[in-house]
DNA sequence: ACCAAAAGTTAAAAATACTTTACTTTAAGT
DNA sequence: ACTTAAAGTAAAGTATTTTTAACTTTTGGT
C-alpha cells in the first residue's frame, strides 16, 4: 500500500494564500504542524477527513489539492 | 475528530454498477470485505488512497462518492 | 552578523484504519 | 422449506496516521 504516493499542491496553495505558514494551516485544519509537513512532503497520505479539511481551507476541490495516479 | 462522519454513496453506486457485491468491490479496491463494510456504513473514514481507489472503480470523482459536511 | 520565525527531522507514544478469523443474520432462488 | 451467497458483527492483531516534544537547519529582516 502507499505504492505510488499521492501528490499534492499544498505548498503552492499555501503561498498563493498570502504565504500561509504550515503552523497556520495546521491550526485551521485542526492537526499539528508535523502532520501538515508529512502530508505536504507526501511522507504518507492523510485520512479522507483531513484531506477534505485541507481542501476546504483553500476553497478548492479535493482533486485540485490531491492527485492520485492510479 | 471524526466529529461529523463523511457520508458516501457506495451502496447506491454498487447497485448501479450491476449489483456489484461488497466482496467484488473489496477485491477491485484491494482491501477486505469488512473494510468496505465499515466505510460503507461510515464506521470510520478511509485513507485518501482507499477513497481514491473506490472512486476510480466507479469511474466517479471523489466528491461524488464521499460528501464532507464541514 | 544576529535574531526570530519558519521549515525540516527524529523518536516514541497514542489514535485510527485495516486485516484476519469466525460466527450470525438477511435476502434470493429453486 | 432448504440452500447458498451476501451482508452484518465482533475481537484481536497488524499497519498506518497523528500527536507530542525536542532539536537542527534554513530563511528573512534589521
XYZ file of C-alpha atoms (C1' of nucleotides) in Angstrom:
200
model
C 0.000 0.000 0.000
C 1.027 3.594 -0.498
C 2.725 2.185 -3.601
C 2.522 5.326 -5.662
C 2.336 8.304 -3.339
C -0.485 10.751 -3.837
C 0.830 14.132 -4.930
C -0.466 17.412 -3.615
C -0.285 21.128 -4.191
C -0.386 22.201 -0.558
C 2.846 24.130 -0.693
C 1.805 26.130 -3.764
C -1.621 26.768 -2.292
C -0.144 27.995 0.975
C 1.995 30.576 -0.758
C -0.837 31.559 -3.034
C -2.938 32.043 0.101
C -0.959 35.019 1.340
C 2.086 32.935 2.340
C 0.165 30.944 4.895
C 2.583 29.081 7.175
C 2.443 25.361 7.952
C 1.538 26.283 11.512
C -1.389 28.432 10.402
C -2.670 25.762 8.057
C -2.316 23.177 10.802
C -4.411 25.291 13.155
C -7.093 25.916 10.560
C -7.255 22.213 9.758
C -7.032 21.061 13.349
C -3.900 18.946 13.139
C -0.293 19.548 14.134
C 2.393 21.270 12.155
C 4.270 17.984 11.781
C 1.232 16.359 10.253
C 0.997 19.100 7.630
C 4.707 18.671 6.989
C 4.424 14.945 6.460
C 1.412 15.281 4.180
C 2.914 18.189 2.239
C 6.036 16.105 1.614
C 3.981 13.006 0.785
C 5.563 11.064 3.637
C 2.147 9.480 3.937
C -1.360 10.229 2.766
C -3.901 11.757 5.123
C -7.234 10.387 6.151
C -10.111 11.443 3.945
C -11.295 13.749 6.686
C -8.033 15.679 6.950
C -7.813 15.814 3.159
C -11.284 17.356 2.962
C -10.444 19.913 5.622
C -7.263 20.980 3.838
C -9.155 21.413 0.571
C -11.822 23.377 2.421
C -9.260 25.814 3.870
C -8.059 26.630 0.369
C -11.557 26.662 -1.079
C -10.570 24.033 -3.613
C -11.927 20.649 -4.546
C -10.151 17.639 -3.145
C -8.896 16.659 -6.584
C -7.388 20.078 -7.099
C -5.311 19.665 -3.956
C -4.504 15.935 -4.155
C -3.663 13.980 -7.313
C -3.901 10.215 -7.374
C -2.117 8.466 -10.217
C -3.700 5.053 -10.411
C -12.044 14.134 15.336
C -14.416 12.266 13.067
C -16.981 14.656 14.566
C -19.362 14.653 11.649
C -18.975 11.434 9.712
C -18.333 11.700 6.000
C -21.261 10.333 4.021
C -20.895 8.202 0.958
C -22.847 6.737 -1.913
C -21.006 3.436 -2.119
C -24.091 1.305 -1.644
C -26.035 3.104 -4.374
C -23.047 3.008 -6.699
C -22.583 -0.726 -6.152
C -26.137 -1.496 -7.136
C -25.972 0.890 -10.047
C -22.812 -0.944 -11.135
C -24.618 -4.162 -11.997
C -25.250 -5.094 -8.353
C -21.601 -5.324 -7.507
C -21.128 -7.110 -4.170
C -19.043 -5.824 -1.259
C -16.653 -8.692 -1.884
C -16.187 -7.753 -5.526
C -15.647 -4.098 -4.685
C -13.184 -5.086 -1.969
C -11.177 -7.139 -4.455
C -11.160 -4.376 -7.051
C -10.042 -1.844 -4.468
C -7.557 -4.156 -2.780
C -8.987 -4.161 0.727
C -11.087 -6.649 2.654
C -14.824 -7.044 2.592
C -15.036 -5.851 6.208
C -13.184 -2.682 5.340
C -15.710 -1.904 2.604
C -18.486 -2.670 5.085
C -17.104 -0.271 7.670
C -16.553 2.511 5.154
C -19.940 1.973 3.504
C -21.605 2.267 6.905
C -19.432 5.246 7.881
C -17.994 3.379 10.856
C -14.822 5.253 10.012
C -13.478 7.192 7.075
C -10.947 5.625 4.751
C -7.487 6.865 3.962
C -7.287 9.151 0.971
C -5.713 6.356 -1.010
C -8.546 3.905 -0.439
C -11.076 6.657 -1.103
C -9.446 7.415 -4.463
C -9.429 3.750 -5.405
C -13.118 3.351 -4.614
C -13.987 6.396 -6.700
C -11.833 5.032 -9.504
C -13.677 1.703 -9.535
C -16.966 3.516 -10.053
C -15.477 5.998 -12.506
C -16.643 8.870 -10.343
C -14.915 11.819 -8.747
C -14.063 11.529 -5.082
C -16.625 14.193 -4.200
C -19.346 12.272 -5.997
C -18.686 9.248 -3.827
C -17.867 10.929 -0.492
C -19.587 14.002 0.929
C -17.971 16.032 3.664
C -20.239 18.385 5.579
C -17.896 20.883 7.222
C 26.338 39.175 11.764
C 22.497 38.496 14.616
C 17.850 37.256 15.734
C 13.457 35.248 15.272
C 10.152 32.695 12.720
C 9.511 29.011 9.667
C 10.655 24.725 7.970
C 12.685 20.268 8.466
C 13.917 15.929 11.105
C 13.517 12.204 14.510
C 11.740 9.146 18.030
C 8.299 7.400 20.945
C 3.507 7.146 22.228
C -1.445 7.428 21.096
C -5.190 7.043 17.934
C -7.259 5.280 13.962
C -7.522 2.320 9.787
C -7.162 -2.211 8.052
C -6.742 -7.488 8.324
C -7.930 -11.990 9.750
C -10.935 -15.259 11.537
C -15.095 -16.778 12.940
C -19.705 -16.546 13.642
C -24.873 -14.672 12.901
C -28.444 -12.762 10.126
C -30.668 -11.438 5.913
C -32.066 -11.994 1.168
C -32.992 -14.663 -3.070
C -33.554 -18.596 -5.753
C -35.287 -23.183 -6.555
C -38.614 -25.245 3.425
C -33.907 -25.563 2.082
C -29.756 -23.874 0.386
C -26.418 -20.598 -0.701
C -24.436 -16.061 -1.367
C -24.334 -11.726 0.591
C -24.372 -8.737 4.319
C -23.592 -7.674 9.080
C -20.921 -8.059 13.711
C -17.144 -8.665 16.791
C -12.481 -9.458 18.775
C -7.661 -9.495 18.466
C -3.742 -8.319 15.904
C -1.044 -5.504 12.443
C -0.209 -1.315 9.933
C -0.550 3.417 9.264
C -1.607 8.027 10.639
C -1.388 11.650 14.075
C 0.468 13.709 18.307
C 3.950 15.391 21.370
C 8.272 17.041 22.325
C 12.775 18.154 21.382
C 16.231 19.522 18.474
C 18.632 21.294 13.798
C 18.636 23.944 9.658
C 17.002 27.441 6.622
C 15.227 31.955 5.591
C 14.303 36.906 6.056
C 14.618 41.153 8.353
C 17.221 44.645 10.721
